[in-house]
Tab-separated table of C-alpha atoms and ligand atoms in Angstrom:
chain	number	residue	atom	x	y	z
L	7	MET	CA	0.000	0.000	0.000
L	8	ASN	CA	1.271	3.383	-0.996
L	9	GLU	CA	0.971	5.877	1.833
L	10	LYS	CA	2.002	9.503	1.616
L	11	ARG	CA	5.158	10.419	3.513
L	12	PHE	CA	4.777	13.897	5.029
L	13	SER	CA	7.528	16.483	4.995
L	14	LYS	CA	8.631	18.105	8.244
L	15	THR	CA	6.717	21.291	7.426
L	16	GLU	CA	3.554	19.346	6.604
L	17	TRP	CA	3.986	17.312	9.777
L	18	LYS	CA	4.244	20.463	11.883
L	19	ARG	CA	1.222	21.970	10.170
L	20	LEU	CA	-0.814	18.819	10.810
L	21	GLU	CA	0.298	18.731	14.418
L	22	LYS	CA	-0.625	22.385	14.932
L	23	GLY	CA	-4.020	21.890	13.328
L	24	LEU	CA	-4.998	18.642	15.012
L	25	CYS	CA	-3.284	18.262	18.373
L	26	ARG	CA	-3.996	20.113	21.584
L	27	SER	CA	-0.693	21.098	23.078
L	28	ARG	CA	-0.204	21.695	26.775
L	29	ARG	CA	1.997	24.707	27.124
L	30	PRO	CA	2.852	26.817	30.185
L	31	VAL	CA	1.024	30.108	30.537
L	32	TRP	CA	4.017	32.430	31.033
L	33	PRO	CA	5.538	32.296	27.499
L	34	GLN	CA	2.067	32.699	25.981
L	35	LEU	CA	1.379	35.987	27.742
L	36	THR	CA	2.080	39.397	26.273
L	37	ALA	CA	4.451	41.637	28.228
L	38	LYS	CA	1.421	43.633	29.381
L	39	ASP	CA	-0.370	40.502	30.596
L	40	ARG	CA	2.721	39.245	32.417
L	41	LYS	CA	2.768	42.514	34.323
L	42	LYS	CA	-0.972	42.241	35.039
L	43	ALA	CA	-0.542	38.670	36.293
L	44	LEU	CA	2.101	39.750	38.804
L	45	LEU	CA	0.059	42.732	39.921
L	46	TYR	CA	-2.970	40.470	40.412
L	47	ALA	CA	-0.811	38.108	42.493
L	48	ASP	CA	0.278	40.979	44.751
L	49	LYS	CA	-3.309	42.076	45.431
L	50	TYR	CA	-4.345	38.470	46.007
L	51	LYS	CA	-1.487	37.983	48.465
L	52	TYR	CA	-2.831	40.833	50.575
L	53	PHE	CA	-6.347	39.319	50.544
L	54	ILE	CA	-5.269	35.775	51.404
L	55	GLY	CA	-3.141	37.074	54.284
L	56	LYS	CA	-6.074	38.941	55.809
L	57	ALA	CA	-8.872	36.422	55.145
L	58	LYS	CA	-7.855	33.549	57.430
L	59	THR	CA	-11.358	32.588	58.588
L	60	GLU	CA	-14.761	32.564	56.911
L	61	ARG	CA	-15.891	35.543	59.013
L	62	GLU	CA	-12.774	37.546	58.080
L	63	SER	CA	-13.353	36.645	54.432
L	64	VAL	CA	-16.928	37.927	54.628
L	65	ASN	CA	-15.771	41.210	56.174
L	66	ILE	CA	-13.118	41.838	53.525
L	67	ILE	CA	-15.435	40.869	50.654
L	68	VAL	CA	-18.164	43.196	51.990
L	69	ASN	CA	-15.709	46.098	52.411
L	70	MET	CA	-14.269	45.688	48.931
L	71	ALA	CA	-17.756	45.349	47.407
L	72	GLN	CA	-19.068	48.449	49.168
L	73	GLU	CA	-16.111	50.447	47.840
L	74	LYS	CA	-17.199	49.383	44.354
L	75	GLY	CA	-20.793	50.514	44.848
L	76	PHE	CA	-22.445	47.298	46.010
L	77	VAL	CA	-25.229	48.022	48.517
L	78	PRO	CA	-26.947	45.679	50.989
L	79	PHE	CA	-30.168	44.670	49.232
L	80	GLU	CA	-32.425	45.696	52.120
L	81	GLN	CA	-31.034	49.268	52.033
L	82	VAL	CA	-31.309	49.660	48.328
L	83	GLY	CA	-33.050	52.482	46.547
L	84	PRO	CA	-34.514	52.564	43.052
L	85	GLY	CA	-32.000	52.400	40.235
L	86	SER	CA	-29.469	50.269	42.076
L	87	ASP	CA	-28.037	47.361	40.185
L	88	ARG	CA	-25.206	46.154	42.441
L	89	PHE	CA	-26.317	44.278	45.548
L	90	LEU	CA	-24.870	42.356	48.447
L	91	TRP	CA	-26.250	39.969	51.056
L	92	THR	CA	-24.556	38.402	54.081
L	93	PHE	CA	-25.699	35.342	56.003
L	94	ARG	CA	-24.817	34.835	59.671
L	95	GLY	CA	-21.469	36.526	59.066
L	96	LYS	CA	-20.134	33.432	57.314
L	97	ALA	CA	-21.487	33.516	53.774
L	98	VAL	CA	-21.954	36.360	51.328
L	99	ALA	CA	-23.488	36.957	47.913
L	100	LEU	CA	-22.859	39.752	45.401
L	101	ALA	CA	-24.979	40.438	42.332
L	102	VAL	CA	-24.905	42.741	39.317
L	103	THR	CA	-28.126	42.974	37.326
L	104	GLY	CA	-27.972	42.257	33.622
L	105	LYS	CA	-29.658	43.608	30.501
L	106	VAL	CA	-32.023	40.684	29.988
L	107	PRO	CA	-34.713	39.591	32.470
L	108	VAL	CA	-33.630	37.166	35.205
L	109	SER	CA	-36.242	34.700	33.979
L	110	ASN	CA	-33.829	34.055	31.051
L	111	GLY	CA	-31.417	32.606	33.611
L	112	ILE	CA	-28.516	34.018	35.599
L	113	ARG	CA	-24.795	33.279	35.953
L	114	ILE	CA	-23.427	32.135	39.296
L	115	ILE	CA	-19.866	31.583	40.481
L	116	ALA	CA	-19.837	29.734	43.808
L	117	SER	CA	-16.638	29.421	45.836
L	118	HIS	CA	-16.122	28.483	49.485
L	119	ILE	CA	-14.460	30.595	52.157
L	120	ASP	CA	-13.950	27.968	54.861
L	121	ALA	CA	-10.633	26.107	55.037
L	122	PRO	CA	-9.214	23.173	57.001
L	123	ARG	CA	-8.050	24.253	60.462
L	124	LEU	CA	-8.165	23.417	64.163
L	125	ASP	CA	-11.189	24.687	66.086
L	126	LEU	CA	-11.095	25.088	69.864
L	127	LYS	CA	-13.238	22.617	71.777
L	128	GLN	CA	-16.060	23.878	73.956
L	129	ASN	CA	-14.026	23.603	77.200
L	130	PRO	CA	-10.609	24.333	75.767
L	131	ILE	CA	-8.335	25.553	78.583
L	132	TYR	CA	-6.541	23.166	80.926
L	133	GLU	CA	-3.278	22.990	82.802
L	134	ASP	CA	-0.829	20.085	82.971
L	135	LEU	CA	2.655	20.084	84.569
L	136	GLU	CA	2.565	23.867	85.037
L	137	MET	CA	1.791	24.578	81.397
L	138	ALA	CA	-1.563	25.728	80.002
L	139	PHE	CA	-3.016	24.285	76.798
L	140	LEU	CA	-6.053	24.594	74.528
L	141	LYS	CA	-7.897	21.457	73.387
L	142	THR	CA	-8.716	21.438	69.653
L	143	HIS	CA	-11.028	19.583	67.289
L	144	TYR	CA	-9.896	19.633	63.691
L	145	TYR	CA	-12.175	20.907	60.912
L	146	GLY	CA	-11.995	19.438	57.418
L	147	GLY	CA	-9.386	17.141	55.931
L	148	ILE	CA	-6.015	17.736	57.561
L	149	LYS	CA	-2.804	15.750	57.859
L	150	LYS	CA	-2.214	16.099	61.581
L	151	PHE	CA	1.583	16.123	61.348
L	152	HIS	CA	1.361	19.399	59.387
L	153	TRP	CA	0.105	21.211	62.470
L	154	VAL	CA	2.755	20.406	65.078
L	155	ALA	CA	5.977	22.328	65.803
L	156	ARG	CA	5.019	25.451	63.852
L	157	PRO	CA	3.867	28.973	64.789
L	158	LEU	CA	0.093	29.221	65.087
L	159	ALA	CA	-2.361	32.091	65.537
L	160	ILE	CA	-5.842	32.297	67.067
L	161	HIS	CA	-8.602	34.038	65.103
L	162	GLY	CA	-12.276	34.200	65.882
L	163	LEU	CA	-15.198	35.540	67.775
L	164	VAL	CA	-16.341	35.218	71.400
L	165	LEU	CA	-19.812	36.158	72.630
L	166	LYS	CA	-19.801	37.348	76.237
L	167	GLY	CA	-22.447	36.672	78.879
L	168	ASP	CA	-24.231	39.922	77.985
L	169	GLY	CA	-24.264	39.043	74.282
L	170	GLU	CA	-21.481	41.400	73.248
L	171	ALA	CA	-19.447	39.964	70.362
L	172	ILE	CA	-15.670	40.244	70.754
L	173	PRO	CA	-13.433	39.631	67.737
L	174	VAL	CA	-10.205	37.969	68.842
L	175	GLU	CA	-6.913	37.794	66.974
L	176	PHE	CA	-3.581	36.748	68.474
L	177	GLY	CA	-0.371	35.835	66.736
L	178	GLU	CA	-0.301	37.902	63.539
L	179	ASN	CA	1.200	41.168	64.728
L	180	PRO	CA	5.029	40.854	64.857
L	181	ASP	CA	4.889	41.982	68.508
L	182	ASP	CA	2.279	39.319	69.415
L	183	PRO	CA	3.279	35.978	70.875
L	184	VAL	CA	2.372	32.960	68.733
L	185	PHE	CA	1.216	29.501	69.828
L	186	THR	CA	2.307	26.015	68.939
L	187	ILE	CA	1.536	22.310	69.250
L	188	ASN	CA	4.461	20.310	70.607
L	189	ASP	CA	5.773	17.217	68.877
L	190	LEU	CA	7.830	14.391	70.318
L	191	LEU	CA	11.607	14.475	69.922
L	192	PRO	CA	12.999	11.856	67.477
L	193	HIS	CA	15.076	10.330	70.315
L	194	LEU	CA	11.907	9.030	71.967
L	195	SER	CA	9.431	8.703	69.107
L	196	ARG	CA	10.641	5.450	67.563
L	197	LYS	CA	7.797	3.306	68.906
L	198	VAL	CA	5.109	5.838	69.832
L	199	GLN	CA	5.171	7.421	66.374
L	200	GLY	CA	7.741	5.793	64.096
L	201	GLU	CA	6.185	2.331	64.031
L	202	LYS	CA	2.668	3.612	63.378
L	203	LYS	CA	0.807	4.542	60.222
L	204	ILE	CA	1.284	8.215	59.419
L	205	SER	CA	-2.444	8.877	60.001
L	206	GLU	CA	-2.214	7.376	63.494
L	207	ALA	CA	1.164	8.719	64.579
L	208	ILE	CA	-0.345	11.925	65.972
L	209	PRO	CA	-3.781	11.345	67.564
L	210	ALA	CA	-6.214	14.264	67.420
L	211	GLU	CA	-6.293	14.418	71.215
L	212	LYS	CA	-2.602	15.349	71.211
L	213	LEU	CA	-3.227	18.437	69.040
L	214	ASN	CA	-3.154	20.661	72.128
L	215	VAL	CA	-2.022	24.248	71.757
L	216	LEU	CA	0.595	25.579	74.193
L	217	ILE	CA	-0.733	28.850	75.572
L	218	GLY	CA	1.112	29.635	78.833
L	219	GLY	CA	3.733	28.723	81.396
L	220	LEU	CA	3.895	31.346	84.163
L	221	PRO	CA	1.907	30.451	87.314
L	222	LEU	CA	0.045	33.311	88.967
L	223	LEU	CA	1.702	34.202	92.285
L	224	GLY	CA	-0.322	33.149	95.344
L	225	PRO	CA	-0.409	30.876	98.396
L	226	GLU	CA	1.575	27.589	98.097
L	227	ASP	CA	-1.470	25.277	98.107
L	228	MET	CA	-3.340	26.953	95.223
L	229	LYS	CA	-3.553	24.956	91.977
L	230	ASP	CA	-3.722	25.681	88.222
L	231	GLY	CA	-1.979	29.058	88.498
L	232	VAL	CA	-0.923	29.066	84.825
L	233	LYS	CA	-4.477	28.527	83.607
L	234	LEU	CA	-5.676	31.242	85.977
L	235	ARG	CA	-3.103	33.702	84.655
L	236	ILE	CA	-4.186	32.989	81.054
L	237	LEU	CA	-7.850	33.535	81.986
L	238	ARG	CA	-6.841	36.766	83.749
L	239	ILE	CA	-5.025	37.991	80.608
L	240	LEU	CA	-8.109	37.211	78.499
L	241	ASN	CA	-10.243	39.034	81.047
L	242	GLU	CA	-8.013	42.111	81.123
L	243	ARG	CA	-7.686	42.283	77.335
L	244	TYR	CA	-11.237	41.333	76.287
L	245	GLY	CA	-13.350	41.155	79.467
L	246	LEU	CA	-13.806	37.397	78.997
L	247	VAL	CA	-14.515	34.644	81.517
L	248	GLU	CA	-14.075	30.893	80.918
L	249	GLU	CA	-17.752	30.234	80.167
L	250	ASP	CA	-17.599	32.765	77.295
L	251	LEU	CA	-15.387	30.307	75.396
L	252	ILE	CA	-18.423	28.040	75.018
L	253	SER	CA	-20.283	30.646	72.964
L	254	ALA	CA	-17.261	31.216	70.766
L	255	GLU	CA	-15.714	30.184	67.487
L	256	LEU	CA	-11.962	30.341	67.857
L	257	GLU	CA	-9.885	28.917	65.037
L	258	ILE	CA	-6.238	27.922	65.176
L	259	VAL	CA	-4.609	28.851	61.872
L	260	PRO	CA	-0.998	29.099	60.689
L	261	ALA	CA	0.599	32.376	61.863
L	262	GLY	CA	2.261	34.745	59.426
L	263	ASP	CA	1.882	36.311	56.022
L	264	PRO	CA	1.730	34.689	52.583
L	265	ARG	CA	5.094	34.566	50.829
L	266	ASP	CA	6.434	34.476	47.309
L	267	VAL	CA	8.001	31.079	46.707
L	268	GLY	CA	10.958	30.430	44.399
L	269	LEU	CA	13.908	32.638	43.447
L	270	ASP	CA	11.881	33.719	40.431
L	271	GLY	CA	8.821	34.325	42.626
L	272	ALA	CA	6.697	32.027	40.451
L	273	PHE	CA	4.483	30.800	43.276
L	274	ILE	CA	2.546	32.042	46.245
L	275	GLY	CA	2.725	30.023	49.434
L	276	ALA	CA	-0.137	30.649	51.852
L	277	TYR	CA	-2.721	29.075	54.108
L	278	GLY	CA	-6.312	28.803	52.842
L	279	GLN	CA	-5.770	29.009	49.069
L	280	ASP	CA	-8.342	26.188	48.853
L	281	ASP	CA	-10.601	27.940	48.193
L	282	ARG	CA	-9.984	31.600	48.853
L	283	SER	CA	-7.941	31.765	45.628
L	284	CYS	CA	-11.216	31.135	43.778
L	285	ALA	CA	-13.141	33.433	46.120
L	286	TYR	CA	-10.724	36.240	45.266
L	287	ALA	CA	-10.880	35.495	41.527
L	288	SER	CA	-14.684	35.594	41.493
L	289	LEU	CA	-14.689	38.690	43.716
L	290	SER	CA	-12.231	40.510	41.431
L	291	SER	CA	-14.223	39.643	38.337
L	292	ILE	CA	-17.661	40.600	39.691
L	293	LEU	CA	-16.369	43.891	41.166
L	294	GLU	CA	-15.285	44.930	37.669
L	295	LEU	CA	-18.567	44.000	35.972
L	296	GLU	CA	-20.392	47.008	34.548
L	297	ARG	CA	-23.626	45.980	32.862
L	298	PRO	CA	-23.473	42.329	31.856
L	299	LEU	CA	-25.910	40.718	29.465
L	300	VAL	CA	-27.126	38.323	32.144
L	301	THR	CA	-27.588	38.997	35.858
L	302	SER	CA	-24.419	37.760	37.550
L	303	VAL	CA	-23.999	36.438	41.068
L	304	ALA	CA	-20.932	35.536	43.139
L	305	LEU	CA	-21.643	33.229	46.071
L	306	PHE	CA	-19.090	32.780	48.841
L	307	LEU	CA	-20.110	29.726	50.831
L	308	ASP	CA	-19.195	28.181	54.157
L	309	LYS	CA	-18.857	24.542	55.335
L	310	GLU	CA	-17.622	23.031	52.046
L	311	GLU	CA	-14.747	21.317	53.823
L	312	ILE	CA	-17.141	19.367	56.058
L	313	GLY	CA	-19.626	18.368	53.374
L	314	SER	CA	-21.540	21.614	52.675
L	315	ASP	CA	-23.915	20.890	55.569
L	316	GLY	CA	-25.190	23.550	57.957
L	317	ASN	CA	-27.262	26.640	57.249
L	318	THR	CA	-24.414	28.603	55.648
L	319	GLY	CA	-23.304	25.799	53.305
L	320	ALA	CA	-24.240	24.949	49.723
L	321	LYS	CA	-26.907	22.401	50.730
L	322	SER	CA	-28.780	25.098	52.629
L	323	SER	CA	-31.421	27.219	50.947
L	324	PHE	CA	-30.275	30.598	52.271
L	325	PHE	CA	-29.124	31.831	48.884
L	326	GLU	CA	-32.626	31.382	47.487
L	327	VAL	CA	-33.285	34.677	49.293
L	328	VAL	CA	-30.786	36.246	46.888
L	329	LEU	CA	-32.537	34.746	43.896
L	330	TYR	CA	-36.044	35.771	45.050
L	331	ASP	CA	-34.769	39.296	45.733
L	332	LEU	CA	-33.299	39.448	42.226
L	333	MET	CA	-36.522	38.147	40.683
L	334	ARG	CA	-38.633	40.722	42.528
L	335	ASN	CA	-36.148	43.456	41.686
L	336	GLY	CA	-36.418	42.437	38.034
L	337	GLY	CA	-40.191	42.864	38.211
L	338	LEU	CA	-40.836	39.166	37.768
L	339	GLN	CA	-44.235	37.885	38.822
L	340	ILE	CA	-43.302	35.106	41.226
L	341	GLU	CA	-45.154	31.845	40.697
L	342	ALA	CA	-44.567	28.556	42.501
L	343	ASP	CA	-42.234	27.359	39.734
L	344	SER	CA	-40.440	30.661	38.962
L	345	LEU	CA	-37.281	29.860	40.907
L	346	VAL	CA	-36.847	26.379	39.473
L	347	ARG	CA	-37.435	27.618	35.935
L	348	MET	CA	-34.955	30.455	36.361
L	349	LEU	CA	-32.323	28.064	37.726
L	350	ILE	CA	-32.845	25.538	34.934
L	351	ALA	CA	-32.040	28.354	32.501
L	352	SER	CA	-28.927	29.353	34.487
L	353	LYS	CA	-25.219	28.662	34.152
L	354	ALA	CA	-22.841	28.226	37.067
L	355	ILE	CA	-19.232	27.635	37.975
L	356	SER	CA	-18.242	25.701	41.057
L	357	ALA	CA	-15.088	27.701	41.659
L	358	ASP	CA	-12.716	25.372	43.422
L	359	VAL	CA	-9.099	24.352	43.284
L	360	THR	CA	-7.779	21.040	42.002
L	361	ALA	CA	-4.599	19.056	42.575
L	362	GLY	CA	-1.640	19.902	40.355
L	363	ILE	CA	0.688	17.034	39.461
L	364	ASP	CA	3.439	16.825	42.070
L	365	PRO	CA	6.647	15.582	40.381
L	366	ASP	CA	7.528	13.680	43.572
L	367	TYR	CA	4.245	11.788	43.684
L	368	LYS	CA	3.507	11.063	40.032
L	369	GLU	CA	2.264	7.630	41.097
L	370	VAL	CA	-1.077	9.036	42.297
L	371	HIS	CA	-1.569	11.159	39.176
L	372	GLU	CA	-2.538	10.335	35.626
L	373	GLU	CA	-0.210	12.523	33.603
L	374	HIS	CA	-2.405	12.847	30.527
L	375	ASN	CA	-5.365	14.121	32.497
L	376	ASP	CA	-4.297	15.705	35.771
L	377	ALA	CA	-3.616	19.427	35.890
L	378	LEU	CA	-0.133	20.806	35.305
L	379	ILE	CA	1.113	23.601	37.536
L	380	GLY	CA	1.629	26.846	35.620
L	381	HIS	CA	-0.462	25.638	32.666
L	382	GLY	CA	-3.583	27.651	33.391
L	383	VAL	CA	-6.968	27.354	35.033
L	384	CYS	CA	-8.342	23.810	35.112
L	385	LEU	CA	-11.800	22.640	34.099
L	386	THR	CA	-12.814	19.481	35.955
L	387	LYS	CA	-15.835	18.018	34.179
L	388	TYR	CA	-16.541	15.600	37.019
L	389	THR	CA	-15.234	15.068	40.534
L	390	GLY	CA	-16.390	12.303	42.906
L	391	SER	CA	-14.652	8.968	43.377
L	392	GLY	CA	-14.463	5.554	41.725
L	393	GLY	CA	-16.979	5.297	38.885
L	394	LYS	CA	-17.858	9.011	39.078
L	395	CYS	CA	-19.704	8.291	42.313
L	396	SER	CA	-21.270	11.424	43.816
L	397	ALA	CA	-20.149	13.470	40.807
L	398	ASN	CA	-21.807	16.320	39.031
L	399	ASP	CA	-20.767	15.290	35.538
L	400	ALA	CA	-21.167	18.463	33.498
L	401	HIS	CA	-22.783	18.136	30.074
L	402	ALA	CA	-20.700	18.277	26.888
L	403	GLU	CA	-22.859	21.150	25.594
L	404	TYR	CA	-21.988	23.260	28.624
L	405	VAL	CA	-18.276	22.412	28.419
L	406	ASN	CA	-18.439	23.385	24.753
L	407	TRP	CA	-19.977	26.752	25.600
L	408	LEU	CA	-17.238	27.498	28.119
L	409	ARG	CA	-14.541	26.361	25.714
L	410	ARG	CA	-15.805	28.822	23.113
L	411	VAL	CA	-16.036	31.625	25.682
L	412	TRP	CA	-12.473	31.070	26.900
L	413	ASN	CA	-10.890	30.555	23.480
L	414	GLY	CA	-12.514	33.818	22.422
L	415	SER	CA	-11.023	35.615	25.435
L	416	LYS	CA	-7.466	34.193	25.323
L	417	VAL	CA	-7.879	32.303	28.581
L	418	VAL	CA	-5.167	29.646	28.986
L	419	TRP	CA	-7.016	26.620	30.335
L	420	GLN	CA	-6.604	22.900	30.760
L	421	ALA	CA	-9.038	20.053	31.379
L	422	GLY	CA	-8.241	17.629	34.137
L	423	GLU	CA	-9.180	15.149	36.798
L	424	LEU	CA	-8.108	14.912	40.426
L	425	GLY	CA	-5.710	11.956	40.537
L	426	LYS	CA	-5.851	8.421	39.204
L	427	VAL	CA	-9.331	6.909	39.046
L	428	ASP	CA	-8.696	4.282	41.751
L	429	GLU	CA	-6.583	6.543	43.946
L	430	GLY	CA	-9.146	8.518	45.936
L	431	GLY	CA	-11.152	11.554	44.948
L	432	GLY	CA	-13.137	14.383	46.377
L	433	GLY	CA	-16.166	16.579	45.923
L	434	THR	CA	-17.099	20.233	45.743
L	435	VAL	CA	-20.290	22.304	45.965
L	436	ALA	CA	-21.060	21.489	42.298
L	437	LYS	CA	-23.415	18.584	42.945
L	438	TYR	CA	-25.467	20.481	45.526
L	439	LEU	CA	-26.084	23.389	43.161
L	440	ALA	CA	-26.677	20.985	40.262
L	441	GLN	CA	-29.611	19.518	42.211
L	442	ARG	CA	-31.392	22.809	41.622
L	443	GLY	CA	-31.317	22.312	37.881
L	444	LEU	CA	-28.608	24.647	36.612
L	445	ASP	CA	-25.625	23.760	34.442
L	446	ILE	CA	-22.470	23.735	36.543
L	447	VAL	CA	-18.845	22.617	36.262
L	448	ASP	CA	-15.772	22.803	38.502
L	449	ILE	CA	-13.159	25.364	37.570
L	450	GLY	CA	-10.093	26.587	39.459
L	451	PRO	CA	-6.320	26.681	39.684
L	452	PRO	CA	-4.228	23.584	40.437
L	453	LEU	CA	-2.458	23.641	43.825
L	454	LEU	CA	0.436	21.785	45.380
L	455	ASN	CA	0.341	21.012	49.135
L	456	MET	CA	-3.460	21.283	49.058
L	457	HIS	CA	-5.061	21.241	52.555
L	458	SER	CA	-1.698	21.943	54.198
L	459	PRO	CA	-0.886	25.073	56.230
L	460	PHE	CA	1.250	26.302	53.294
L	461	GLU	CA	-0.524	25.665	50.008
L	462	ILE	CA	1.313	26.507	46.784
L	463	ALA	CA	-0.272	28.182	43.761
L	464	HIS	CA	1.387	29.336	40.531
L	465	LYS	CA	0.819	33.035	39.884
L	466	THR	CA	-0.140	32.482	36.237
L	467	ASP	CA	-2.761	29.893	37.218
L	468	LEU	CA	-4.280	32.347	39.702
L	469	TYR	CA	-4.390	35.042	37.032
L	470	MET	CA	-5.968	32.693	34.464
L	471	THR	CA	-8.619	31.706	37.013
L	472	TYR	CA	-9.578	35.347	37.315
L	473	ARG	CA	-9.559	35.737	33.509
L	474	ALA	CA	-11.711	32.603	33.113
L	475	PHE	CA	-14.292	33.887	35.607
L	476	ALA	CA	-14.369	37.371	34.046
L	477	ALA	CA	-14.908	35.835	30.600
L	478	PHE	CA	-17.788	33.731	32.001
L	479	TYR	CA	-19.575	36.784	33.414
L	480	ASN	CA	-18.909	38.877	30.300
L	481	ALA	CA	-19.897	36.292	27.669
L	482	GLU	CA	-22.488	37.841	25.370
L	483	ASP	CA	-24.490	34.720	24.526
B	3	MN	MN1	-12.163	23.476	47.890
B	4	MN	MN1	-10.781	21.449	50.253
């Protein structure tokens, strides 16, 4: 059989026309865009350093939105088209009204603003061997060994006996003391830790935070002087008593600011980038929206890391208030099926991070399909585990629409999965929003060290996530 032999030029032309190449973002950017990417990373670094809890995230998002003309919906006057809603201080929604009626459908980007951490237990303070400690209960998926022998801070809120709410933050100011969880020295850990599985080497009940070591001066036979001194300090500084810690949410988070990582500063290392990197990208893109075709909403949700349960998580119906408000504001006659019909006509992004391939652990990744660091924002058509169990598997038509939107806006994107099929898996808010009938797909930057106290993101991936979200809101069809 005679088969044509292609020349090198023809070969290259064929390759260019037929194959999808995976190329890093940086060389594809114009000089202007490279500058913009770095500027975006700097602004993001400030945000991620300040938003270490869901409540702090809500406060920063609300402040930034109000500066850009967003007004709480209940205070709004006629003619407003930029609204905000907050829910129990832990979730927030922003909306910009579009040119077409909301009954034609809206666009939603939903991210989550909770992150894995250590919460204080209800009765946290105790003293042992003349040292005071705080008992913790971890929140979300952590590797416990990440949290020992490192500087920690306390962030949160305490409600006093009279109902007054006291915001608490220790450990971030350079003059503040920090806290830590002690680990066993290697000389004595051979059996207690070394012979155990890594997940069992540090039991959760040993994640106790060192908080003091100076006994209060008093008569010889008095006990627990260190604990008493700590309570006295809390009382002098904040007017607190021990029982107040029961009506409190105090979170132990890594102390310190985000940092550039690498001599070339390619990466940002910070706590909470899952998923505040997506929260910041959706915030940045909705703040810049002027008058989109379709009414656009950014949802910042709580409780994703523990299954989206609770009345500030994606399974809850609180954000229907946002949608009803938007329908009424748009002059829509509300019938029993209005909400469902509007949602069925709507498009959404579950804005969440994915795992980038770690060169040291290629064995858990599938190199043809997992996301490459520095290669752009990643579209994950389905999450879940095993045979797509518990997945929202986005429809090809919707993926096609996004592909056209991004290719028309020079977004550098990749399509990926989270790890090898049999290796594990995970979920996002996508399936809970999908239950309401809208089209939704997972989109976000790939991270290294995900769920650790120092997650790593590539600056170009962060920038492309923002560009992908902006293109979604601005798409004119
Ligand atoms: Mn996430
Ligand atoms: Mn997560």
